[in-house]
Coordinates of C-alpha atoms (C1' of nucleotides) in Angstrom, one line a residue:
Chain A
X1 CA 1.5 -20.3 19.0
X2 CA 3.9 -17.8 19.4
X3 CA 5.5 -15.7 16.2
X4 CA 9.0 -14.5 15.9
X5 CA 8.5 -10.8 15.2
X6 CA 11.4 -10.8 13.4
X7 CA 10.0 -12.8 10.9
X8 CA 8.6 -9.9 8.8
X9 CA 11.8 -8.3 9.0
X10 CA 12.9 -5.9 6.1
X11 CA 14.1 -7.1 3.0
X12 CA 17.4 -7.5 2.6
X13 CA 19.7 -6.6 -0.1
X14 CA 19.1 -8.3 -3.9
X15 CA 17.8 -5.8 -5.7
X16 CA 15.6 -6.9 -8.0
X17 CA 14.4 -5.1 -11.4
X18 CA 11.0 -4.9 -10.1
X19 CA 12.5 -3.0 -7.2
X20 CA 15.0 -0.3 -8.8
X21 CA 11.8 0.3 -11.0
X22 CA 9.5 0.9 -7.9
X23 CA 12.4 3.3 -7.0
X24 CA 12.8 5.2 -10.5
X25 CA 9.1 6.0 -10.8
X26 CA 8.5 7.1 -7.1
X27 CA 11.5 9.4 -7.0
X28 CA 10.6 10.5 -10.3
X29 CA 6.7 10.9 -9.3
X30 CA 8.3 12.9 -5.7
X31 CA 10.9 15.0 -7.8
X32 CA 8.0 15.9 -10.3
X33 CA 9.6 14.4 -13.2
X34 CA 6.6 12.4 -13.8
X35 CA 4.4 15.7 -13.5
X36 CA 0.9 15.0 -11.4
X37 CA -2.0 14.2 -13.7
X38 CA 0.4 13.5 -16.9
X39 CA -0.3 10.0 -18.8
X40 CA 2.1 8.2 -20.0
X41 CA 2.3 4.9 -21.9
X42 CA 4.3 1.6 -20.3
X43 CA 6.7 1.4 -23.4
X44 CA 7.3 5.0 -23.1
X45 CA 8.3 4.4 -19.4
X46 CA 10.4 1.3 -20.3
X47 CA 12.3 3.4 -22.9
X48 CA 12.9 6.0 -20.5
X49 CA 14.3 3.9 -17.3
X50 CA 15.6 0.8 -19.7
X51 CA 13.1 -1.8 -18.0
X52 CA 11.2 -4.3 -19.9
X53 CA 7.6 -4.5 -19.5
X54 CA 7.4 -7.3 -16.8
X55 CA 9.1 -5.7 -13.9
X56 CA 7.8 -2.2 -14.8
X57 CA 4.1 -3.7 -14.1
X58 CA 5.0 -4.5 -11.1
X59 CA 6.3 -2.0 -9.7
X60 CA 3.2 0.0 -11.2
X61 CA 1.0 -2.0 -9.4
X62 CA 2.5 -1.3 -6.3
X63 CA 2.9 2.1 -7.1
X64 CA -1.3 2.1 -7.3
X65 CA -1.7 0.5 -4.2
X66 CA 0.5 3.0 -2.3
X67 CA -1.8 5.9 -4.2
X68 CA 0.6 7.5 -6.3
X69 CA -0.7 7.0 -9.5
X70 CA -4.0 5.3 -10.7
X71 CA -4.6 2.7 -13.1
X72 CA -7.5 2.7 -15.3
X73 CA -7.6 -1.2 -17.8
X74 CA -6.4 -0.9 -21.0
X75 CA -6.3 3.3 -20.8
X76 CA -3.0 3.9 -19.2
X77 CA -1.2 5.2 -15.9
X78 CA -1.8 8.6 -14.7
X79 CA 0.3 9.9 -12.1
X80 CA -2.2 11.0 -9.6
X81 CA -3.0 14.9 -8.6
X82 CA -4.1 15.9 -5.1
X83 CA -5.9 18.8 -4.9
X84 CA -5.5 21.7 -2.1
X85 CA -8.6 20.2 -0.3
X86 CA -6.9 16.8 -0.1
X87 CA -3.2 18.3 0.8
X88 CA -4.9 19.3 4.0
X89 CA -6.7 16.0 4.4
X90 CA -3.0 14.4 4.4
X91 CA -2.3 16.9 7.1
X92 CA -5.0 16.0 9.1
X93 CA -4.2 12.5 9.2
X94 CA -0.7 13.4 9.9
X95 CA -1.7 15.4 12.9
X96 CA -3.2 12.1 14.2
X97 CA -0.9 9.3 13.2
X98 CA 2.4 11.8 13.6
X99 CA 0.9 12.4 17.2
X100 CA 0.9 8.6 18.2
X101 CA 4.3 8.3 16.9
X102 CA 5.7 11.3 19.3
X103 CA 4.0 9.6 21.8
X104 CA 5.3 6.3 21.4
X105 CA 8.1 7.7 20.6
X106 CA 8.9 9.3 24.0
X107 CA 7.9 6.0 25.5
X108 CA 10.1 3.5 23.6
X109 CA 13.2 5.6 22.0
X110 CA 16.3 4.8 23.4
X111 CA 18.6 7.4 25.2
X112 CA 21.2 7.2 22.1
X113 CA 18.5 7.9 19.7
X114 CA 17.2 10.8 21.5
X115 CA 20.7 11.9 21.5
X116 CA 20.9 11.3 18.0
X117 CA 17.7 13.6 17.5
X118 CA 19.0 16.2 19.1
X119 CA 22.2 16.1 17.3
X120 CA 20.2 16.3 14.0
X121 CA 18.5 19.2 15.1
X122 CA 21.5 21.1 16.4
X123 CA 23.2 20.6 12.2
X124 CA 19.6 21.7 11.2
X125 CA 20.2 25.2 13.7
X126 CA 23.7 25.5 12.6
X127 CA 22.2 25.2 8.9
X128 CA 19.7 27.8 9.1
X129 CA 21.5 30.2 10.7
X130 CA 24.4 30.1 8.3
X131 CA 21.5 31.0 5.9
X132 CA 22.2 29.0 2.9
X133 CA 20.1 25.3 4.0
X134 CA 16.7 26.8 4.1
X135 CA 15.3 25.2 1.2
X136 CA 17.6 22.5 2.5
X137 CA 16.0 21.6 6.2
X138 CA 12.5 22.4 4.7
X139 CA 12.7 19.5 2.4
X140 CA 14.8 16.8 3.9
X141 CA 15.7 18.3 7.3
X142 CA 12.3 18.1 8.4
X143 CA 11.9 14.7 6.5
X144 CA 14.6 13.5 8.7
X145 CA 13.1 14.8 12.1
X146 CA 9.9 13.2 11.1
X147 CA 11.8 10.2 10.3
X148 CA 13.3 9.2 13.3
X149 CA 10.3 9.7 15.5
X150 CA 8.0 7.4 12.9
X151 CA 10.8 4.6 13.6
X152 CA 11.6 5.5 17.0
X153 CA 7.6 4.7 17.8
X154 CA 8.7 1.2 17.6
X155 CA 5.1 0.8 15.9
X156 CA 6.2 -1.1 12.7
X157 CA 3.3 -0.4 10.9
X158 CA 3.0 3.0 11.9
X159 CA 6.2 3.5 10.3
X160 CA 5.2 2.0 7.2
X161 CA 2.5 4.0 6.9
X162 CA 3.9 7.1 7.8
X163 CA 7.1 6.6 5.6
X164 CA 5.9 4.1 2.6
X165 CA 2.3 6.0 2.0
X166 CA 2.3 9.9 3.7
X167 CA 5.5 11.2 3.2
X168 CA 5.7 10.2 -0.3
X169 CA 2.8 12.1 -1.3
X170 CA 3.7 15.7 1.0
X171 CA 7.1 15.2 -0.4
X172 CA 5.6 15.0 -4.1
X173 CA 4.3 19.1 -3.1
X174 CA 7.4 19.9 -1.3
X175 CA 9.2 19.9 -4.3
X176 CA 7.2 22.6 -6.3
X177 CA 5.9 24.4 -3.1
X178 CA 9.5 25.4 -1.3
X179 CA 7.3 27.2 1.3
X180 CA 10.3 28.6 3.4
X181 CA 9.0 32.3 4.7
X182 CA 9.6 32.6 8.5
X183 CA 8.5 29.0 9.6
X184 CA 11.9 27.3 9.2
X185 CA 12.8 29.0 12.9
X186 CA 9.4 28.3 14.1
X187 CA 9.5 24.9 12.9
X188 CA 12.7 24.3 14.2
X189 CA 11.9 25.5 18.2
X190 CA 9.1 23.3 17.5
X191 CA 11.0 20.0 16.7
X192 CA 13.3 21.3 20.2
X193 CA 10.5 21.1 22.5
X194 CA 9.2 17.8 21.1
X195 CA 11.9 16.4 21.4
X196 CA 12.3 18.0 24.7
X197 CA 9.4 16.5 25.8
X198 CA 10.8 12.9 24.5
X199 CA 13.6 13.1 26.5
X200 CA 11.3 13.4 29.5
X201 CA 9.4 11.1 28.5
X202 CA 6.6 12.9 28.3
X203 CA 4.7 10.8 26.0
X204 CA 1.3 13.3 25.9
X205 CA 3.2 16.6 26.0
X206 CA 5.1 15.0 22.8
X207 CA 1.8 13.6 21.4
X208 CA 0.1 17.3 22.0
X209 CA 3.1 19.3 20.9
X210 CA 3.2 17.2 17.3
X211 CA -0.2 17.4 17.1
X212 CA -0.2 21.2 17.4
X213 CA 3.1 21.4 15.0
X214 CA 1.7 19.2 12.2
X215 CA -1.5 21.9 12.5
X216 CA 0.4 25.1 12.3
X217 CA 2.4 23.8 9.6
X218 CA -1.1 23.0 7.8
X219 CA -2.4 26.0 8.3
X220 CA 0.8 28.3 7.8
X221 CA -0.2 26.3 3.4
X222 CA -3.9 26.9 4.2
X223 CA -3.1 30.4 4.6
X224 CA -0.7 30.7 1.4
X225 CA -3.1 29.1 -0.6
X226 CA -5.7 31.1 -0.2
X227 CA -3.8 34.6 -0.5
X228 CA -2.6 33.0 -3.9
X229 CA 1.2 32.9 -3.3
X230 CA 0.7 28.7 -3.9
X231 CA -0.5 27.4 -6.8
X232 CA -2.2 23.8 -7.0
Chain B
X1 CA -3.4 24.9 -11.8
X2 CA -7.2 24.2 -11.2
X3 CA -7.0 20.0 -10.5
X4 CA -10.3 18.2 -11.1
X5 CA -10.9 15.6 -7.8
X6 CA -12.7 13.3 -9.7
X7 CA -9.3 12.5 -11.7
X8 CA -8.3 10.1 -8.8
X9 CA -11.8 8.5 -8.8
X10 CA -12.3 4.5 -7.9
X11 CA -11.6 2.5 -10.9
X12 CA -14.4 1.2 -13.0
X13 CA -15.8 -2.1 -13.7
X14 CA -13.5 -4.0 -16.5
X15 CA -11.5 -6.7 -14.0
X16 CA -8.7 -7.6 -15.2
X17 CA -6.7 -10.7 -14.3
X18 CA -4.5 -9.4 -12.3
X19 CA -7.2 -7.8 -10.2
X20 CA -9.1 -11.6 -9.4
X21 CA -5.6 -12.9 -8.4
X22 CA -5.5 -9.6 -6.1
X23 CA -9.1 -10.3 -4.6
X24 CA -8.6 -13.9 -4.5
X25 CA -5.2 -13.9 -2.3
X26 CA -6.8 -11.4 -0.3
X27 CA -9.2 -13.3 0.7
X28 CA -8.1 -16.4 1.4
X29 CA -5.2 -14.7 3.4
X30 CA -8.1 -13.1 5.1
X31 CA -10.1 -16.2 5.5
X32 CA -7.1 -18.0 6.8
X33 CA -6.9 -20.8 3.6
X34 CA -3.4 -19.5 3.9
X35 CA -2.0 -19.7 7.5
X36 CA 0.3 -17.3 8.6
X37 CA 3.8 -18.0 8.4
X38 CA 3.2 -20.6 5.6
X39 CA 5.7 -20.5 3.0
X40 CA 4.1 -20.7 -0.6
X41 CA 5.4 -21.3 -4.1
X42 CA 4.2 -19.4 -7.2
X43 CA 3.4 -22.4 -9.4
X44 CA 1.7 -23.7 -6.4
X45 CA -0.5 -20.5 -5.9
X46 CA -1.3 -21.0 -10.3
X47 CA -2.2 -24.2 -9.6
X48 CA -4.6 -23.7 -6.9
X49 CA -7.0 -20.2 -8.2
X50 CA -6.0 -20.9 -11.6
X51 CA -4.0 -17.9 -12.9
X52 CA -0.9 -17.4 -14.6
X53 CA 2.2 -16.0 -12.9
X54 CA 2.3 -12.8 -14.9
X55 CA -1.1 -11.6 -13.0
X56 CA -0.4 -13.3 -9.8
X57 CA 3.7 -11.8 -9.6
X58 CA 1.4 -8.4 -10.3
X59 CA -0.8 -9.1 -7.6
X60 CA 1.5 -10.7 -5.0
X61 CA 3.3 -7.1 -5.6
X62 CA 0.4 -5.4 -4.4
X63 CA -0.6 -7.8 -1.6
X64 CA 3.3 -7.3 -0.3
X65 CA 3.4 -3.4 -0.4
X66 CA 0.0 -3.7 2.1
X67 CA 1.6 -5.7 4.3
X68 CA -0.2 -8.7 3.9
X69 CA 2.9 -10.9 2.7
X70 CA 6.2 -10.7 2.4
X71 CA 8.6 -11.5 -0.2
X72 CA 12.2 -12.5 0.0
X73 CA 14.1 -12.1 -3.6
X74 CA 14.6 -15.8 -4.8
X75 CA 13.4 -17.3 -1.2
X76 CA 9.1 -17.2 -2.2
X77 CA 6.9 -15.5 -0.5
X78 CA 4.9 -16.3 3.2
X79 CA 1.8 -15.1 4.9
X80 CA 2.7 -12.3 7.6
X81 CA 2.4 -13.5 10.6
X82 CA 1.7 -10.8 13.4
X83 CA 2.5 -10.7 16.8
X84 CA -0.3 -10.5 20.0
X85 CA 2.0 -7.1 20.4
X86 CA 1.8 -6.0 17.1
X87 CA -1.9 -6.3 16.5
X88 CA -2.1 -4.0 20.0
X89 CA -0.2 -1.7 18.0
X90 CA -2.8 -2.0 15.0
X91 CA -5.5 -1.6 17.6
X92 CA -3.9 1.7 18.6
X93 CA -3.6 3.3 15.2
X94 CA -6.8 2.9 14.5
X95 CA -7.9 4.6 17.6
X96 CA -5.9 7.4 16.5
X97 CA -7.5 7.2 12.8
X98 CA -10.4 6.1 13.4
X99 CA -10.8 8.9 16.1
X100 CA -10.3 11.1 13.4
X101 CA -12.4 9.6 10.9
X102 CA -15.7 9.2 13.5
X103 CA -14.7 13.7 13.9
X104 CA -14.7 14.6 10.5
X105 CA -18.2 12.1 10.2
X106 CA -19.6 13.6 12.3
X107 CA -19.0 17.4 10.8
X108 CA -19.7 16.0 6.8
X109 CA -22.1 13.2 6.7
X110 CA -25.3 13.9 5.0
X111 CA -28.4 13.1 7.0
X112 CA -29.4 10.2 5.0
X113 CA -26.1 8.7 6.0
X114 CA -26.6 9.4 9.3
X115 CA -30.5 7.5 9.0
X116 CA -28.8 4.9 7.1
X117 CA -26.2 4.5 9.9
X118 CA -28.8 4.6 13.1
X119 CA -30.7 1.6 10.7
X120 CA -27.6 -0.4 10.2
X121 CA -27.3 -0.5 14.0
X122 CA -31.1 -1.4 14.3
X123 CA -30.7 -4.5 12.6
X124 CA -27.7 -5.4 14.6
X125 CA -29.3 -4.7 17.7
X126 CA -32.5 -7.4 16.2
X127 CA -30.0 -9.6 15.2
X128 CA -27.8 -9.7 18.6
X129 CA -31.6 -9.6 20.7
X130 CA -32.1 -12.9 18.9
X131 CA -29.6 -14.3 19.9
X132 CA -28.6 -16.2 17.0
X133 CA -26.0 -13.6 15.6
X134 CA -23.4 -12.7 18.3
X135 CA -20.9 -13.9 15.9
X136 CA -22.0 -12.3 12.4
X137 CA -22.1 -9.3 14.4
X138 CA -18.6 -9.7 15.9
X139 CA -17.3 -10.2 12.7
X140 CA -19.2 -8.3 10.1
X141 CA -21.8 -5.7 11.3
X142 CA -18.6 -4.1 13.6
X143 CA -16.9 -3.8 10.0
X144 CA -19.6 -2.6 8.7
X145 CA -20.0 0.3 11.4
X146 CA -16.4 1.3 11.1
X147 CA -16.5 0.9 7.5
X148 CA -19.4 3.8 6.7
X149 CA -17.7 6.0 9.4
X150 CA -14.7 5.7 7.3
X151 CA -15.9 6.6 4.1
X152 CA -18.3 9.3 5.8
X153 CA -15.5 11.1 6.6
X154 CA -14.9 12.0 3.0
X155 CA -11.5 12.0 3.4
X156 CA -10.4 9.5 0.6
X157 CA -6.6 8.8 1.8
X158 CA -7.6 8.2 5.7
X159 CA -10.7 6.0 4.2
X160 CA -8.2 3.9 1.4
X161 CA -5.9 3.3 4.5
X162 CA -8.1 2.2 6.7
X163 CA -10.1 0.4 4.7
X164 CA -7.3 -1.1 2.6
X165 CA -4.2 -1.6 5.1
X166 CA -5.7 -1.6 8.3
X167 CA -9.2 -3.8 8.1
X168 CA -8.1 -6.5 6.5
X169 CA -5.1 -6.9 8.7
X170 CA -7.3 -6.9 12.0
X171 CA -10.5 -9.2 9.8
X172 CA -7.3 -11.8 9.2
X173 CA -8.0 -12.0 13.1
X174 CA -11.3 -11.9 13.8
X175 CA -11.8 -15.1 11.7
X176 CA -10.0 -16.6 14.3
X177 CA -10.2 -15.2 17.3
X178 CA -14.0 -14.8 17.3
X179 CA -13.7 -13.1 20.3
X180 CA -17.6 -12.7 21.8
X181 CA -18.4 -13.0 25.6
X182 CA -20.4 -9.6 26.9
X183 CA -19.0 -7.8 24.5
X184 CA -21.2 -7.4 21.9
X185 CA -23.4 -5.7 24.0
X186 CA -21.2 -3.3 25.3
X187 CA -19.9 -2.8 21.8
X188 CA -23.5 -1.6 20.4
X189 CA -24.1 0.8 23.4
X190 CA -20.4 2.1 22.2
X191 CA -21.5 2.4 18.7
X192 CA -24.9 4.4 19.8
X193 CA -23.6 6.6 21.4
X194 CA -21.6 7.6 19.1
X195 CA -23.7 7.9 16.2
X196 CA -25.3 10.0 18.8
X197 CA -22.9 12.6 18.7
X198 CA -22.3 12.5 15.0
X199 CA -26.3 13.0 14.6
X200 CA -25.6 16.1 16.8
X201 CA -22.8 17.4 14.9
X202 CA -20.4 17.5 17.8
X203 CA -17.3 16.2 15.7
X204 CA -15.1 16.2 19.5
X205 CA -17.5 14.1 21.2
X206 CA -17.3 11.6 18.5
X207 CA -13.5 11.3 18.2
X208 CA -13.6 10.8 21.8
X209 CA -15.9 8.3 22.1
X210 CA -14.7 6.1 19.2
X211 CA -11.6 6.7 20.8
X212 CA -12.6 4.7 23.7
X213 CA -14.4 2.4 22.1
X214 CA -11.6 1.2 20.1
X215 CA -9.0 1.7 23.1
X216 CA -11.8 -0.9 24.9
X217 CA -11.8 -3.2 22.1
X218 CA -7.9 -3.5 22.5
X219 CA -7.7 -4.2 26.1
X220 CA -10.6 -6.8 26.2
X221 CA -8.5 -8.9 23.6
X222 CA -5.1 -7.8 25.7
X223 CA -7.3 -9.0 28.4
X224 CA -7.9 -12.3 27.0
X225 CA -4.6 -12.9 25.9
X226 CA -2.9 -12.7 29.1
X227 CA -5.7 -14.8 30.8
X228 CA -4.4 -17.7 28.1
X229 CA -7.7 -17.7 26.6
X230 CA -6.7 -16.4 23.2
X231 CA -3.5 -17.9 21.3
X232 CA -2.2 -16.1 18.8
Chain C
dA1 C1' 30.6 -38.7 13.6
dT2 C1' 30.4 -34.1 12.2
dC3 C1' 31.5 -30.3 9.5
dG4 C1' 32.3 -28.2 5.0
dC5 C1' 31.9 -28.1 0.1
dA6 C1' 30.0 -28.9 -4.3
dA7 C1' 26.7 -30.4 -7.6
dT8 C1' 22.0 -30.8 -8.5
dG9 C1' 17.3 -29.6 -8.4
dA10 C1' 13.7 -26.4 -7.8
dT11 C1' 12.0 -21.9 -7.7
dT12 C1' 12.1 -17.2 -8.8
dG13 C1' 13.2 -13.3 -11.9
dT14 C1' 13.2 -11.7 -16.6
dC15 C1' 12.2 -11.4 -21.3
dG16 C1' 9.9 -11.3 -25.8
dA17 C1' 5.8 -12.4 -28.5
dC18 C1' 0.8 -12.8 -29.0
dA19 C1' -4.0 -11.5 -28.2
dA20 C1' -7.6 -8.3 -26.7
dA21 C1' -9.4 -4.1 -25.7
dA22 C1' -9.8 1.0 -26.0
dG23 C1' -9.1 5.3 -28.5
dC24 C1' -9.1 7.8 -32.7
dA25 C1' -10.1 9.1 -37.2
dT26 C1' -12.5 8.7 -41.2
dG27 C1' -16.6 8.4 -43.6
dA28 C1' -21.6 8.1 -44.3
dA29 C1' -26.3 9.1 -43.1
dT30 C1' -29.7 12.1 -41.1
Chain D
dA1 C1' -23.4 20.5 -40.0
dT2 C1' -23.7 17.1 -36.7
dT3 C1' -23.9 12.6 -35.2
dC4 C1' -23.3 7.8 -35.4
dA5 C1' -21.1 3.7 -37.1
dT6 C1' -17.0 1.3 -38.6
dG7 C1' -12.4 0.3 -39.4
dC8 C1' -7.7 1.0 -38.0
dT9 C1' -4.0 2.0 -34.8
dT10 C1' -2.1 2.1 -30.5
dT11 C1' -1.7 0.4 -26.0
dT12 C1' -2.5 -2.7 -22.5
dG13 C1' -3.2 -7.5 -20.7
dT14 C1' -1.7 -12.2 -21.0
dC15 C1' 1.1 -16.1 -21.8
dG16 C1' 5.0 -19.3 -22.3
dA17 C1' 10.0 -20.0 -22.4
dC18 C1' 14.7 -18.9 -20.8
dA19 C1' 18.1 -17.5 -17.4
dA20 C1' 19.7 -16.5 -12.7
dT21 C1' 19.6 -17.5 -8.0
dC22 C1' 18.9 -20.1 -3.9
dA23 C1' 18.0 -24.4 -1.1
dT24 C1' 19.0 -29.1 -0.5
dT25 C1' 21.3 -33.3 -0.6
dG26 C1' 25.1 -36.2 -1.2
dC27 C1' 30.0 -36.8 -0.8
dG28 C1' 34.4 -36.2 1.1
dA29 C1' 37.7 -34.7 4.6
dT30 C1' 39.0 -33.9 9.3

DNA sequence: ATCGCAATGATTGTCGACAAAAGCATGAAT
DNA sequence: ATTCATGCTTTTGTCGACAATCATTGCGAT
């Protein structure tokens, strides 16, 4: 029995209700409009994104199943609050997931799209050195460099993970955290030789290298946190 | 801002509708009462567990954002359908998680985990020596292994996504595969040794070891694919 | 005979109303 | 004064009907 892969292909362009909902409330939740730990009523949520009841619950439920908010019967939504422990569990799993993708990554990207992640890197430079993007390639630079090697594994469900469930939730503390300091060069060389190592090919350098930038930039918040500079 | 963990806790018993539907596609997606690649109506799906389409839409929301089915606005929805390649790629992310799940076991379960762990592997080692479980074991005293090592890593996320996205997506195989032969065997020396090192503590040892384990898991069923043995 | 178009049928998406459960406040009893 | 019970209010869970969209089938033209 063989199965088209393309079969699960993503879904293609009617947007439904239930979607621009799912979209609303996650950007919302990322943004920190919807601040972590606040509940907040359905009709309240309906009133405030002109939805009707129906596809807001869907898109709530999904919502639940991806872990950004929780759902307790007949009590109400809560948008869900990670604590600094659990910020660096998400960075652990990063480390390990993140690492398969840079190795995958270097085994399956095409020339053009390494040539595309080098490009993106060299606007990133040009960005930080003109001084006003820090904030800037810290929250979606980065996002994008992560980005491309999550789909460039070729891993389809890695991606998924790593984009639908992870991101979402280190984005969420992006927002309120802005840790800039002197990382944004260190994270940048960083990103050069993993990519470096993609363009050899070099699928366990990559793998290693991600591993070991995933863990500095874990540490570089453990070590905020704990002198008090972040709040959680 | 102090954040209580127990905020995000598991949700308690009241079951709501909506919930069943969830648990009751689940399974019989699982179970293979619905075939991948089988195209299925909503009425259809009332019909047959009994529901109404406000708790299923919910549910078949939730089932979609997992991966277990996809949805096409207006077109129904259908049973994923994976590909012998992409359930290698499953098999390799969970060596990469589950790596990292048998480490941090291995540094945070209590003892009586640990006891309860060597005992669960007891009874399968009875129950294989008898000869009259190869199967049961195959299919549900493996899950049960990977499922304690999972949560005994007390880290929730890594345990919510392999316990919710990844298991049921690799179980939705076993059913049919029922892949045995000398493995079994191999696959309880694998899982002692293991709980070897996580009874000693040694959190690198573990990850390593589950590491190959896994890794051999994948390339028996690679094996048996290319021999023709297995269709999938 | 085959291709294209249109109308019909079926299925999904959406909406509003009803019912059930939980939370809160008030009041009474210890 | 504190605690427990009870009623009310609010919110969620559920249901059925309506509207929009897609798939299919039949007809006509080339």
């Amino acid at each position: 029995m063989i199965v088209d892969k393309s079969m699960n292909a993503v879904a293609p362009q009617p947007l439904t209700r239930a979607d621009e909902a799912f979209d609303c409330l996650q950007t919302a939740i990322v943004t920190g409009d919807l601040a972590p730990g606040e509940k907040i009523g359905e009709v309240e949520l309906c009133a405030r994104f002109k939805l009707t009841r129906g596809p807001l619950r869907e898109a709530l439920g999904r919502l639940e199943s991806r872990g950004l908010l929780v759902r307790r019967p007949h009590a109400g939504v809560k948008v869900v609050s990670v604590s600094a422990d659990e910020l660096m569990e998400l960075y652990r799993i990063r480390e390990a997931m993140e690492g398969l993708a840079a190795r995958q990554a270097a085994e399956r990207m095409t020339d053009q799209e390494i040539a595309d992640l080098q490009a993106t890197l060299d606007s990133h430079e040009t960005m930080i050195e003109e001084a006003r993007g820090q904030a800037y390639y810290q929250a979606e630079g980065d996002y994008d460099f992560h980005h491309r090697i999550a789909t460039g594994s070729r891993n389809a469900k890695l991606a998924q993970m790593l984009l639908g469930d992870l991101y979402y939730m280190v984005r969420m503390y992006r927002y309120r955290l802005s840790t800039s300091s002197g990382r944004p060069h260190r994270a940048l060389g960083e990103h050069r030789r993993i990519v470096e190592a993609i363009a050899q090919r070099d699928g366990e350098l990559a793998e290693f290298l991600m591993q070991r930038h995933i863990n500095a930039a874990r540490k570089n918040i453990e070590q905020k946190i704990s002198d008090g500079l972040l709040d959680i």
